[in-house]
XYZ file of C-alpha atoms in Angstrom:
630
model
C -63.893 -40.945 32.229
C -65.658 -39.728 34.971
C -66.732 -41.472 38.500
C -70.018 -40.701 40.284
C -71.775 -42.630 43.449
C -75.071 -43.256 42.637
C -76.972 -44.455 45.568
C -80.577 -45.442 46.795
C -81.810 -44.394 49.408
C -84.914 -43.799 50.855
C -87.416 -41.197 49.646
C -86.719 -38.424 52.170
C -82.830 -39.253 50.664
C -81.463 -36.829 48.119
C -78.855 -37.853 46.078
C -75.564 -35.542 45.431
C -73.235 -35.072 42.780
C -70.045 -35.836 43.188
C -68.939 -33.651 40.763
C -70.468 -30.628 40.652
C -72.290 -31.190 43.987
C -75.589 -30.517 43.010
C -78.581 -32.503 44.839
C -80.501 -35.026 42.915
C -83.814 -36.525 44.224
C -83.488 -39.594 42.532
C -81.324 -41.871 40.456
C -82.481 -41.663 37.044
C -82.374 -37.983 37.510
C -78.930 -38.443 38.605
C -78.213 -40.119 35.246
C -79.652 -37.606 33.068
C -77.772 -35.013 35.119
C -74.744 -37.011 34.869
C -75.508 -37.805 30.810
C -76.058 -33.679 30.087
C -74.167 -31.618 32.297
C -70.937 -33.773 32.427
C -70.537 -36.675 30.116
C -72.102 -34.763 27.086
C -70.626 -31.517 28.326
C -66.724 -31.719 29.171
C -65.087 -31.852 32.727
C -63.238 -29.070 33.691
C -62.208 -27.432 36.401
C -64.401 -25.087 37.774
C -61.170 -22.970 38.967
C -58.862 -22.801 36.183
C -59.411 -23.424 32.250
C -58.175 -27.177 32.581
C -60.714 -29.982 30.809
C -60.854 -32.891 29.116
C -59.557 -34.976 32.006
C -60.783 -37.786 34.050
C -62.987 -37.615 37.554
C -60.025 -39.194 39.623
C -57.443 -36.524 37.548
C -59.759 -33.716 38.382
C -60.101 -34.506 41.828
C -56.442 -34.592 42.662
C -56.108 -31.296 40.713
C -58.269 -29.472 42.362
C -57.444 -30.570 46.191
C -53.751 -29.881 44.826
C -53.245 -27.279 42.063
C -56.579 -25.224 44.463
C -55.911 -26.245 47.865
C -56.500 -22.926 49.175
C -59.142 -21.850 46.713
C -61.398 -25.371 48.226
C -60.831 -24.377 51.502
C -62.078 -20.694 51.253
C -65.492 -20.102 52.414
C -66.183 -17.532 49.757
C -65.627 -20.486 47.164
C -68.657 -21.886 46.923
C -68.849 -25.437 48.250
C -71.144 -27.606 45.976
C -68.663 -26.918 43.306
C -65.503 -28.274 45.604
C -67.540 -31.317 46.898
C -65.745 -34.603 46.026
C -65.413 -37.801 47.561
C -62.397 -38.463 49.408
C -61.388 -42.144 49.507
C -60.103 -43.461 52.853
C -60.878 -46.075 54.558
C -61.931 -47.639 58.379
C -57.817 -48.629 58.647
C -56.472 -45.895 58.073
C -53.438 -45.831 60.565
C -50.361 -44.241 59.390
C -48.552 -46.928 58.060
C -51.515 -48.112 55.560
C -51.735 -43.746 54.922
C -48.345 -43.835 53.643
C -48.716 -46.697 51.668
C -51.157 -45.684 49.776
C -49.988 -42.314 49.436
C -52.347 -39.235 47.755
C -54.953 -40.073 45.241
C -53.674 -41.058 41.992
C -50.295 -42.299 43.250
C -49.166 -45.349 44.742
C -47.232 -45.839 48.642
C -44.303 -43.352 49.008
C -41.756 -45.397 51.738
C -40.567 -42.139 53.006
C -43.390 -40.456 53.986
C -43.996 -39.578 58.004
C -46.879 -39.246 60.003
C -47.206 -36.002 59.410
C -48.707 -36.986 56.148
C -51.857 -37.543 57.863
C -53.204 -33.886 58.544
C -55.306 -32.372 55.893
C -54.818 -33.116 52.328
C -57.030 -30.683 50.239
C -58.927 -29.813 53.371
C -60.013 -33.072 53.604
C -59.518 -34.414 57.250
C -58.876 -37.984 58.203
C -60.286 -39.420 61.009
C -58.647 -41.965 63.525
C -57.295 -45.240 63.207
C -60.013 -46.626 65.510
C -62.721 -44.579 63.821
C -64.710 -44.772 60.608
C -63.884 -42.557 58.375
C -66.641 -40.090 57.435
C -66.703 -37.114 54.588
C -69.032 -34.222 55.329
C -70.073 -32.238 51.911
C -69.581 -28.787 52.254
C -73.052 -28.036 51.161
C -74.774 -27.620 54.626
C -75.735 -31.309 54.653
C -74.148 -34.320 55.866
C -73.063 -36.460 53.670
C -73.760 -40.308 53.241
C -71.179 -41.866 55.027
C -69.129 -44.716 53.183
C -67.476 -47.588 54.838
C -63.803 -47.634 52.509
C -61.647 -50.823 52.681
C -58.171 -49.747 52.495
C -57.126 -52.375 50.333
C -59.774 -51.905 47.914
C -59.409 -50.461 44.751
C -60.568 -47.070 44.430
C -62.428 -47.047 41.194
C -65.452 -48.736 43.504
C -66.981 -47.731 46.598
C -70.418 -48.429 48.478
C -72.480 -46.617 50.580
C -72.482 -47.060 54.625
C -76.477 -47.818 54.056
C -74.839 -50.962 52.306
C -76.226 -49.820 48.233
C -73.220 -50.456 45.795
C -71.671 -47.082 44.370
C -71.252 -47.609 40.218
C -67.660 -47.966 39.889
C -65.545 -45.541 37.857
C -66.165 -45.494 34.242
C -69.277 -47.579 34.141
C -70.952 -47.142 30.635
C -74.386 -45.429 30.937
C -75.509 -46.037 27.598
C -75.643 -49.823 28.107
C -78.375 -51.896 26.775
C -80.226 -52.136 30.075
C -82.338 -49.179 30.666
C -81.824 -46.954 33.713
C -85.186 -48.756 35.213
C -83.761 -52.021 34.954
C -80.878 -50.761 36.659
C -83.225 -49.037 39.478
C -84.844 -52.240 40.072
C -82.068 -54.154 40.212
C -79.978 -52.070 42.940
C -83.410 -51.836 45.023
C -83.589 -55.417 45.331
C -80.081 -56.297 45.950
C -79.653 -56.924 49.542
C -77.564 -54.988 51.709
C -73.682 -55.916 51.613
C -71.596 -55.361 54.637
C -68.358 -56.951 52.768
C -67.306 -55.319 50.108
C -65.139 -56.967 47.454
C -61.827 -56.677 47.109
C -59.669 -56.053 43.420
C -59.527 -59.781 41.810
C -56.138 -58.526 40.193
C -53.171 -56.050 40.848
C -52.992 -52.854 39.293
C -50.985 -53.401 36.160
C -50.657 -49.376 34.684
C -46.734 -48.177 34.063
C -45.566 -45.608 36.975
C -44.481 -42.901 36.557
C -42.094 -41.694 39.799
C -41.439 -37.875 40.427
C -37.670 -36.510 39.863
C -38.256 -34.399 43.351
C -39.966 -36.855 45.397
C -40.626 -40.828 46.278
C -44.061 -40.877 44.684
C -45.375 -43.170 42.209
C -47.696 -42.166 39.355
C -50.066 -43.754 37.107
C -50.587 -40.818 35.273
C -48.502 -38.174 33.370
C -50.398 -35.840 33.747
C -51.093 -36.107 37.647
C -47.408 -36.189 37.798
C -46.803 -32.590 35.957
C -49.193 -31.122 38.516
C -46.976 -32.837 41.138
C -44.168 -31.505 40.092
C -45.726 -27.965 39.161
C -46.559 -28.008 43.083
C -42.654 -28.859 43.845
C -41.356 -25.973 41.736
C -44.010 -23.647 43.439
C -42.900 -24.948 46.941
C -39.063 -24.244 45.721
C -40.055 -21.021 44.745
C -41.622 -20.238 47.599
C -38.732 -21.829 50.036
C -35.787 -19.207 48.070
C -38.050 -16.543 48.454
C -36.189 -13.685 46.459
C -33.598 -15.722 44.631
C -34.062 -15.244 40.620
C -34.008 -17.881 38.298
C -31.183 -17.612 35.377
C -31.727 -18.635 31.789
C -28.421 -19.673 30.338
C -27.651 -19.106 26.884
C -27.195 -22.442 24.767
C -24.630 -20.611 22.916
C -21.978 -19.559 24.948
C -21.223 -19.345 28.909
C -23.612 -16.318 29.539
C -27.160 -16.278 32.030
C -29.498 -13.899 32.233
C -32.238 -12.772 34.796
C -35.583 -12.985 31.913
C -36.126 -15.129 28.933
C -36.808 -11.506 27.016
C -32.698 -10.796 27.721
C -32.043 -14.424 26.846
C -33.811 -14.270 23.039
C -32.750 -11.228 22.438
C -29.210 -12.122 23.063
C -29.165 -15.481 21.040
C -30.855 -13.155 18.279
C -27.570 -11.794 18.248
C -25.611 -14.586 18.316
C -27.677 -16.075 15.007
C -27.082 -12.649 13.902
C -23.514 -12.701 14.053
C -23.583 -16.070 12.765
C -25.093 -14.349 9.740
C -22.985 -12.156 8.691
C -20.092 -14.476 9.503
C -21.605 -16.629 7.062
C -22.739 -14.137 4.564
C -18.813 -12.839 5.624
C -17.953 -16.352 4.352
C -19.888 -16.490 1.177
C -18.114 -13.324 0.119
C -14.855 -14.422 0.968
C -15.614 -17.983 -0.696
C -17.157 -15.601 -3.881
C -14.014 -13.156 -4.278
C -11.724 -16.383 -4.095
C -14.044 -18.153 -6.316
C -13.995 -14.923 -8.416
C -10.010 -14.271 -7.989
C -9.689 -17.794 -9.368
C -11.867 -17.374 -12.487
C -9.928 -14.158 -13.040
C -6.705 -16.041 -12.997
C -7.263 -18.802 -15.024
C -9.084 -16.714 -17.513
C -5.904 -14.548 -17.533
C -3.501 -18.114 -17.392
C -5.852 -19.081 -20.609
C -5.249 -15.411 -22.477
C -2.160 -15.698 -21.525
C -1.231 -19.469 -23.066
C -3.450 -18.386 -26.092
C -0.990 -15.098 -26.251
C 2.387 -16.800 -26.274
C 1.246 -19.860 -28.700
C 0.180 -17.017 -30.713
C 3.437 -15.170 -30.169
C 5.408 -19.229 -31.028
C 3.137 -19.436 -34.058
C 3.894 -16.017 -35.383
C 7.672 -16.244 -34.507
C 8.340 -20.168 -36.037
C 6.593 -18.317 -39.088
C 9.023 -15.602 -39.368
C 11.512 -18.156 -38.540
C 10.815 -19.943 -41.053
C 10.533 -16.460 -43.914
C 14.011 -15.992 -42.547
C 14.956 -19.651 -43.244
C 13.756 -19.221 -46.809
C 15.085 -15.692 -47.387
C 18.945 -16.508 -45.698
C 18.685 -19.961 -47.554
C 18.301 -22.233 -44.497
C 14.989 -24.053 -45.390
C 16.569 -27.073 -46.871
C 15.188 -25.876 -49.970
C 18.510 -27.026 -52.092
C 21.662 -25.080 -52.731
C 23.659 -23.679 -55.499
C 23.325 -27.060 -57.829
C 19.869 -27.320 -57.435
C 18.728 -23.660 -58.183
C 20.615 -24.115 -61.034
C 18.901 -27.009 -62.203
C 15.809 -25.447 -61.713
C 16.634 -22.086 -63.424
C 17.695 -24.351 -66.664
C 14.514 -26.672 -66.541
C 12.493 -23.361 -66.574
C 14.118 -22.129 -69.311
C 13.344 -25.263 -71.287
C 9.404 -25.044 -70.294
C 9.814 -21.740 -71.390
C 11.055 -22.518 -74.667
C 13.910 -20.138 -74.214
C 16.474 -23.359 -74.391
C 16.004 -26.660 -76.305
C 16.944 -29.961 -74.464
C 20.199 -30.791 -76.150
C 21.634 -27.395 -74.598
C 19.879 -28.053 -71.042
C 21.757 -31.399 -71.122
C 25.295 -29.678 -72.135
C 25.415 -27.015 -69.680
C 24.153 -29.659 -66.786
C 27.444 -31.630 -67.671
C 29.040 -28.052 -67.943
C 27.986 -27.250 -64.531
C 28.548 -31.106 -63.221
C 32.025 -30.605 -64.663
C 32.875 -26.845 -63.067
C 31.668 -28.226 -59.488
C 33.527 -31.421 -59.435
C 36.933 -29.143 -60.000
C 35.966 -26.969 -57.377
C 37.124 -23.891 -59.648
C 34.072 -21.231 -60.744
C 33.691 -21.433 -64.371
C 34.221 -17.386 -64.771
C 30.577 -17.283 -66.718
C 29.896 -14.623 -64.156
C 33.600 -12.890 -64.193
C 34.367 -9.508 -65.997
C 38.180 -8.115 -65.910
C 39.986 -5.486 -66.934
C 37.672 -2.923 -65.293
C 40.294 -1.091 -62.777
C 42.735 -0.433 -65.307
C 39.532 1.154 -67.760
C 38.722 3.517 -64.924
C 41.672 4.210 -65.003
C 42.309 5.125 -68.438
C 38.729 7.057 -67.761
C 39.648 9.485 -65.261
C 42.740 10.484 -66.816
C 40.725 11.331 -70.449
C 37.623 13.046 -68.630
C 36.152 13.660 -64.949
C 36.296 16.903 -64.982
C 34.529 17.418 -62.009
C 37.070 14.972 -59.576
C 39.956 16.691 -58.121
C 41.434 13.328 -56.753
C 40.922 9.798 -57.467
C 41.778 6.785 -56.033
C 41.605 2.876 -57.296
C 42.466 -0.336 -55.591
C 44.386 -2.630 -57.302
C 43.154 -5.115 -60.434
C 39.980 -6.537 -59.465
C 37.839 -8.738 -61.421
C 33.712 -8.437 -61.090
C 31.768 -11.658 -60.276
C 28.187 -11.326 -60.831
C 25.494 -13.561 -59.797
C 24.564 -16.165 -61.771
C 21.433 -18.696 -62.130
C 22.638 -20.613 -59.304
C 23.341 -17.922 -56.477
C 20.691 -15.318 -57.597
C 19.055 -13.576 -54.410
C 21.698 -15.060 -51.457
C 25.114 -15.434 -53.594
C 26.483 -11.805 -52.949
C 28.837 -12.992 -49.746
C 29.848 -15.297 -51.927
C 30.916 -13.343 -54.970
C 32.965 -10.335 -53.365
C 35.050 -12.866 -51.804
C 35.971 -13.964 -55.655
C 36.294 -10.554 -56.097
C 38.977 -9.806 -53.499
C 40.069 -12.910 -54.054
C 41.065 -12.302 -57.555
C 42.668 -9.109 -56.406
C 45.031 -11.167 -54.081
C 45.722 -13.682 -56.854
C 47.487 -10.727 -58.940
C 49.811 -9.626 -56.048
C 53.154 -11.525 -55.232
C 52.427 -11.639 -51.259
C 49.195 -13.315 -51.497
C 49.984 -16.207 -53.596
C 50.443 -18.809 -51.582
C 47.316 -18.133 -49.680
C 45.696 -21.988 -50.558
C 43.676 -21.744 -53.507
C 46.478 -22.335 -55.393
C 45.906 -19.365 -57.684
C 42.233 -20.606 -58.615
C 38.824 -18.932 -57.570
C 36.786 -21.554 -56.188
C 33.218 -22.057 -57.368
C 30.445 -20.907 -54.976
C 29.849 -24.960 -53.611
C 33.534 -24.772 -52.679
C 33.764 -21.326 -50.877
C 30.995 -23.129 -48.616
C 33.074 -26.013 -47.973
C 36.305 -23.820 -47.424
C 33.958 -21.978 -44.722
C 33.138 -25.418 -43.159
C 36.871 -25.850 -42.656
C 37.227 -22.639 -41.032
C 34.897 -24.052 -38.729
C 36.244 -27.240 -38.348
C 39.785 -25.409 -37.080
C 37.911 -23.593 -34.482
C 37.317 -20.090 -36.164
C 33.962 -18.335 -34.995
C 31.718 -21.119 -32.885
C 29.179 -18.822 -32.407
C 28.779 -17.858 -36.660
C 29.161 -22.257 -36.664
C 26.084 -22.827 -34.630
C 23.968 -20.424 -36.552
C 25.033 -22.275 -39.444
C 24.690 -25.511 -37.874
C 28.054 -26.225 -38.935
C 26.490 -26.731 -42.483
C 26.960 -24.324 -45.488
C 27.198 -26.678 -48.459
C 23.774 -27.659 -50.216
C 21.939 -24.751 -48.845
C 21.293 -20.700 -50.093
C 22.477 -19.463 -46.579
C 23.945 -16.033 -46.702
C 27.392 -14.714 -45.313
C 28.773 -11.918 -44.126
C 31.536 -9.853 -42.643
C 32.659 -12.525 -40.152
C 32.503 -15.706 -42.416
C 34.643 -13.456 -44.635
C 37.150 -12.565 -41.778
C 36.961 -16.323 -40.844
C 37.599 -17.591 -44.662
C 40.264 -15.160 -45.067
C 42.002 -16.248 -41.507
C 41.903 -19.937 -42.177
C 43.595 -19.212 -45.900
C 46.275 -17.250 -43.824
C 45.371 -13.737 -44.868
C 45.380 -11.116 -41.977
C 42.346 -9.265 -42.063
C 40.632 -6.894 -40.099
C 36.906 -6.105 -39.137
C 35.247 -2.425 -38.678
C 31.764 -1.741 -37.640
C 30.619 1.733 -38.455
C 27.273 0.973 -35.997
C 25.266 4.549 -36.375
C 25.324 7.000 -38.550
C 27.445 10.007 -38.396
C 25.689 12.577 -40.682
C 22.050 14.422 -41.069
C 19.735 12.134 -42.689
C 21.009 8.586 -41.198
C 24.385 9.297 -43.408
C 27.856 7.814 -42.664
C 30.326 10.704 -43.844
C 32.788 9.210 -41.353
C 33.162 6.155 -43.393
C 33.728 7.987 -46.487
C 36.354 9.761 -44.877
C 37.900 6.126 -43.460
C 37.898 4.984 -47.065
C 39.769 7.847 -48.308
C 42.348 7.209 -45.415
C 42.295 3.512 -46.270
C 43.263 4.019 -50.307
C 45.304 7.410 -49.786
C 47.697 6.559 -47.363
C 50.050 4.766 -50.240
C 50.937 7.510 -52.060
C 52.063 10.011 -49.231
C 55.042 11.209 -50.595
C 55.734 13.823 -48.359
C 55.459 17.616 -49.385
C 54.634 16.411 -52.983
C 50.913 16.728 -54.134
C 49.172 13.632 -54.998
C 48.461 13.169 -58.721
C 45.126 13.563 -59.549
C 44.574 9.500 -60.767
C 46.431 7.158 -58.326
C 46.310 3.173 -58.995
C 46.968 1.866 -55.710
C 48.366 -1.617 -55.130
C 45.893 -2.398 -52.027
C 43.517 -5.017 -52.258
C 39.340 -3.355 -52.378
C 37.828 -3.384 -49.256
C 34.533 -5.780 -48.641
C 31.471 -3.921 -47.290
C 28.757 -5.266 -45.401
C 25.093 -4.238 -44.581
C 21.576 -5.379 -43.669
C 20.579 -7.720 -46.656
C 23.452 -7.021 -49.291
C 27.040 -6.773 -49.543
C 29.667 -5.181 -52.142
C 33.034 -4.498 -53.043
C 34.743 -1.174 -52.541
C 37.423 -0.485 -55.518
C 37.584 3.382 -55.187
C 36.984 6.651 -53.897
C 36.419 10.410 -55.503
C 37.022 13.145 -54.028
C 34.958 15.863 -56.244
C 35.749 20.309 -56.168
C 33.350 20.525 -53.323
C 35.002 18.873 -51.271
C 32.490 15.612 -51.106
C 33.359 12.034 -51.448
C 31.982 9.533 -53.547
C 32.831 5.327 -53.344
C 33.158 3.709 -56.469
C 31.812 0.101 -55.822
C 31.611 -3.171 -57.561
C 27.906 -4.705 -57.464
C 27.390 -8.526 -57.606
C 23.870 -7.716 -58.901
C 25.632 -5.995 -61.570
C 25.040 -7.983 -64.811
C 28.428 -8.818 -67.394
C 26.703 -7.312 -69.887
C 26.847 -3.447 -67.824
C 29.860 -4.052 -66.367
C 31.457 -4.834 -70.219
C 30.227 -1.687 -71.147
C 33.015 0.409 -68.962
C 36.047 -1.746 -70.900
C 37.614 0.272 -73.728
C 38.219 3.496 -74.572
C 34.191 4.365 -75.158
C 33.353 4.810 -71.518
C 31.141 7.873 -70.514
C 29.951 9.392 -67.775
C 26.786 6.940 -67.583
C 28.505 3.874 -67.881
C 29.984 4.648 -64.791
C 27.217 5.971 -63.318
C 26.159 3.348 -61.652
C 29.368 2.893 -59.693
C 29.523 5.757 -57.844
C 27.846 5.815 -54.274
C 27.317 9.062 -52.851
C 26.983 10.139 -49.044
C 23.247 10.014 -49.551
C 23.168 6.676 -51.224
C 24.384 4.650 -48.204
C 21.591 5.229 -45.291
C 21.749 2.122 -43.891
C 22.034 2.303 -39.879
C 24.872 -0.403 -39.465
C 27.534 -0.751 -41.721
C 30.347 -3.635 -41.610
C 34.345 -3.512 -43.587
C 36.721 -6.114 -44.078
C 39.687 -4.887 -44.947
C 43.044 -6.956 -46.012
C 46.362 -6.043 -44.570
C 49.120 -8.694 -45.568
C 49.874 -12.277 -44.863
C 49.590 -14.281 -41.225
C 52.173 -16.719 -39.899
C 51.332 -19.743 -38.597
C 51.676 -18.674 -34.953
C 49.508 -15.070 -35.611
C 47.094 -17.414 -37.371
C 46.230 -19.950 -34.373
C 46.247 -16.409 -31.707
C 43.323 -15.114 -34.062
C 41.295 -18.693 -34.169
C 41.439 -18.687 -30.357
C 40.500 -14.906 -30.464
C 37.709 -15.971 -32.638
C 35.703 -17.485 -30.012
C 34.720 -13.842 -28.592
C 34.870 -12.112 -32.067
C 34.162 -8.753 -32.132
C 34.398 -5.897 -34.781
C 36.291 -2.638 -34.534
C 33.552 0.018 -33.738
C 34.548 3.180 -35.370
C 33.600 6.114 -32.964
């Protein structure tokens, strides 16, 4: 909006802009000049690039934000000339209640405030007030009421001003509007604000003033920090650092050092995101290794419980029936087979129902008389042997239907057994001069158990021999033999002794074993010696057999003559008589080269225990260990 005074006057009268201070020579020029040089075209200030404000704003700018640029005489004053609005009253206490233009009454303001505001000068209390343009000319002087408002003035000639913000594009046309003014008649009084000003203020943070505008007020303030700029003289203003504690001289220094604090932030969070990554990727990398490693030892369980469970089935332990039942089995097969018609299935089942209610083996298996045909042998031929030695009368137990694949164990206790049944110390060992069937050697072992011989051997077993194929060995032997009362004795040649993974040391040990007997001094040995010790039970990984003899050959070598429970009755019938050759005994003989086993186990039997050695050896039992031969 923009305020003007448009006044008639008299012809010789010229009429001047309050805005740009041009002279107009009459009114309807004025309003054309008005219309196209400052309502079409915006206000601005003619001293700085500020527009698109009001007359009243522009006014205060200028005689504030320019003070010394209006007062200049090489400023040219038609474009400075504005209306000041004071009024006939103007005495200091109605100055400083009304304050500057723009603003309302500041309370604290002195008399001072009366000098020159904008180079404007006011005049005295008793005096009209008067405004001279700076054009050359005098201006028309105005009669101001103090308490009127100052969007309307009139002219000391007593022709209303148009009040600020008057329309000119109203209906009436500008010569209506002539004619009208011209015929008013002069007014002396001039009217007074009907209502109070109702606009928000706006007060200044540096000062008591009052402001209807927000604009006006920046200005006011702009002047304030010029003033306090001006009052520290060389004192620099600091720009502190919204980041930390830090001020600097310069904005530049200010940005360029919170440019480094974002940068720093930055890298402590691209610092962050690579820490946050290598712990994210440290903890894929673990669980992907936790993962291969559960899928590793459940395959490692899995592979184990299945050769668990081959070593179940292969020692007998899979619950897959004992002695009776394989026997059973072997019989019905034969019958499918045709090999055996039913009535004979049916007598040898009550045959073999019969043998294992006694307890006693039914000597299908048993062939005797073999020792003393060896005998008999070596003295006709063996050519080749310079010594020989033989345990006493053994009989051979093969394996039968039942016990095929795991009975071994089983029979070369029969065998040694039946060796001790011939000889007047061991006959009141507890089998009562019977060999018990394979079913009761397993309970006989469970007994051993029961009395506290070998706990460890026990839990293997699970304290459970009968109804299953489980296989013995060295110690169950030991144990059976120490519950019976028999001392016997355990050796453990535990690495071989020769080239090739032989064992010449227990060929040597055997010899010792049978030849010690028949030391008679100076006297040579005969050449056949029948020894009256018991054959000597030998162990090794998967099998076990009997020793019954040794050779000692004209090279000097050593070769153990040994009873085989795989052996069939048929081959082992073949060496009774007096037709024996060389290959029916052929597969007797074990030379150093035929035993290449790495561990071999001997359980040897050296006389009867009392009952005070027996219960010394079932407590020694708990930690039993076998004689290592160096």
């Amino acid at each position: 909006m923009v305020q003007f005074n448009l006044c008639k006057t008299r012809v010789d009268v010229m009429l001047t802009c309050e805005i740009c201070g041009e002279d107009v020579p009459s009114p309807g020029e004025m309003r054309s000049h008005l219309r196209v040089s400052h309502l079409e075209a915006q206000v601005k200030c003619p001293l700085c690039p500020l527009e698109g404000v009001s007359y009243d704003e522009l006014h205060f700018h200028i005689h504030t934000a320019h003070a010394e640029e209006a007062d200049s005489p090489k400023i040219p004053a038609k474009t400075l000339a504005f209306p000041v609005r004071v009024g006939p009253a103007d005495t200091p206490e109605n100055t400083s209640q009304r304050g500057l233009p723009g603003c309302h009454g500041a309370a604290n303001r002195d008399s001072s405030d009366r000098g020159a505001v904008g180079g404007v000068s006011h005049a005295s209390s008793n005096e009209r007030s008067s405004v001279r343009v700076t054009n050359g000319s005098r201006a028309p002087e105005h009669k101001l009421n103090p308490c009127m408002s100052p969007q309307k003035l009139t002219r000391t000639d007593g022709q209303a001003c148009l009040p600020q913000g008057e329309n000119l594009n109203s209906t009436q046309s500008s010569a209506e509007k002539s004619s009208r003014v011209e015929q008013e008649p002069v007014k002396t009084k001039h009217k007074r604000l009907s209502s109070p000003r109702k606009e928000k203020l706006h007060p200044c943070p540096m000062c008591s003033l009052l402001f209807t505008d927000c604009f006006i007020l920046q200005e006011h303030v702009e002047l304030h920090l010029q003033e306090s700029g001006g009052a520290e003289g060389s004192r620099d203003q600091r720009y502190e650092c919204p980041l930390c504690s830090l001020s600097f001289a310069d904005s530049g220094s200010l940005q360029i050092h919170v440019e480094l604090h974002l940068e720093r932030l930055r890298h402590t969070t691209c610092r962050i995101h690579h820490s946050w990554s290598a712990h994210s990727d440290l903890l894929l990398a673990r669980r992907l290794q936790e993962e291969e490693e559960g899928k590793r030892k459940a395959e490692e369980a899995r592979r184990e419980a299945e050769e668990f469970k081959k070593l179940q089935k292969q020692f007998g332990l899979d619950a897959s029936g004992g002695y009776r039942r394989q026997l059973e089995r072997n019989l019905e097969r034969e019958v499918s087979r045709g090999n055996m018609a039913p009535a004979e299935f049916h007598r040898k089942r009550a045959e073999i129902m019969e043998s294992l209610a006694s307890g006693v083996d039914d000597g299908r298996t048993r062939t005797s008389g073999v020792i003393g045909s060896l005998c008999q042998y070596y003295q006709r031929e063996g050519n080749d042997v310079v010594h020989i030695w033989l345990s006493a009368e053994t009989d051979h137990y093969s394996s039968g239907e039942g016990d095929r694949g795991w009975g071994c164990g089983y029979r070369n206790f029969q065998m040694l057994l039946s060796s001790l049944h011939k000889m007047e110390a061991y006959r009141g060992c507890g089998t009562n001069g019977a060999i018990p069937s394979l079913p009761r050697v397993q309970a006989l072992m469970e007994k051993a158990w029961r009395e506290g011989l070998d706990p460890q051997g026990a839990s293997h077993f699970s304290h459970k021999l009968q109804g299953t194929r489980a296989w013995i060995g060295a110690t169950e032997i030991y144990s059976l033999f120490t519950s019976l009362g028999v001392r016997a004795r355990i050796m453990d040649f535990h690495q071989p002794t020769g080239p090739g993974n032989t064992h010449p040391r227990l060929f040597e040990w055997v010899k010792q074993y049978f030849g010690m007997s028949d030391s008679r001094g100076a006297r040579l040995p005969p050449r056949v010696v029948q020894t009256t010790l018991p054959p000597i039970y030998l162990q090794h990984q998967g099998h076990s057999r009997t020793i019954v003899g040794v050779e000692q050959r004209k090279n000097g070598s050593l070769c153990l003559l040994i009873f085989d429970p795989g052996c069939s009755p048929g081959d082992m019938r073949k060496l009774l008589g007096r037709d024996i050759t060389g290959s029916n005994v052929r597969h007797l003989r074990k030379f150093t080269g035929s035993l290449k086993h790495k561990q071999y186990q001997i359980v040897t039997v050296e006389g009867v225990l009392s009952p005070e050695e027996k219960q010394v050896r079932i407590a020694n039992s708990r930690t039993l260990r076998a004689e290592r031969v160096p």
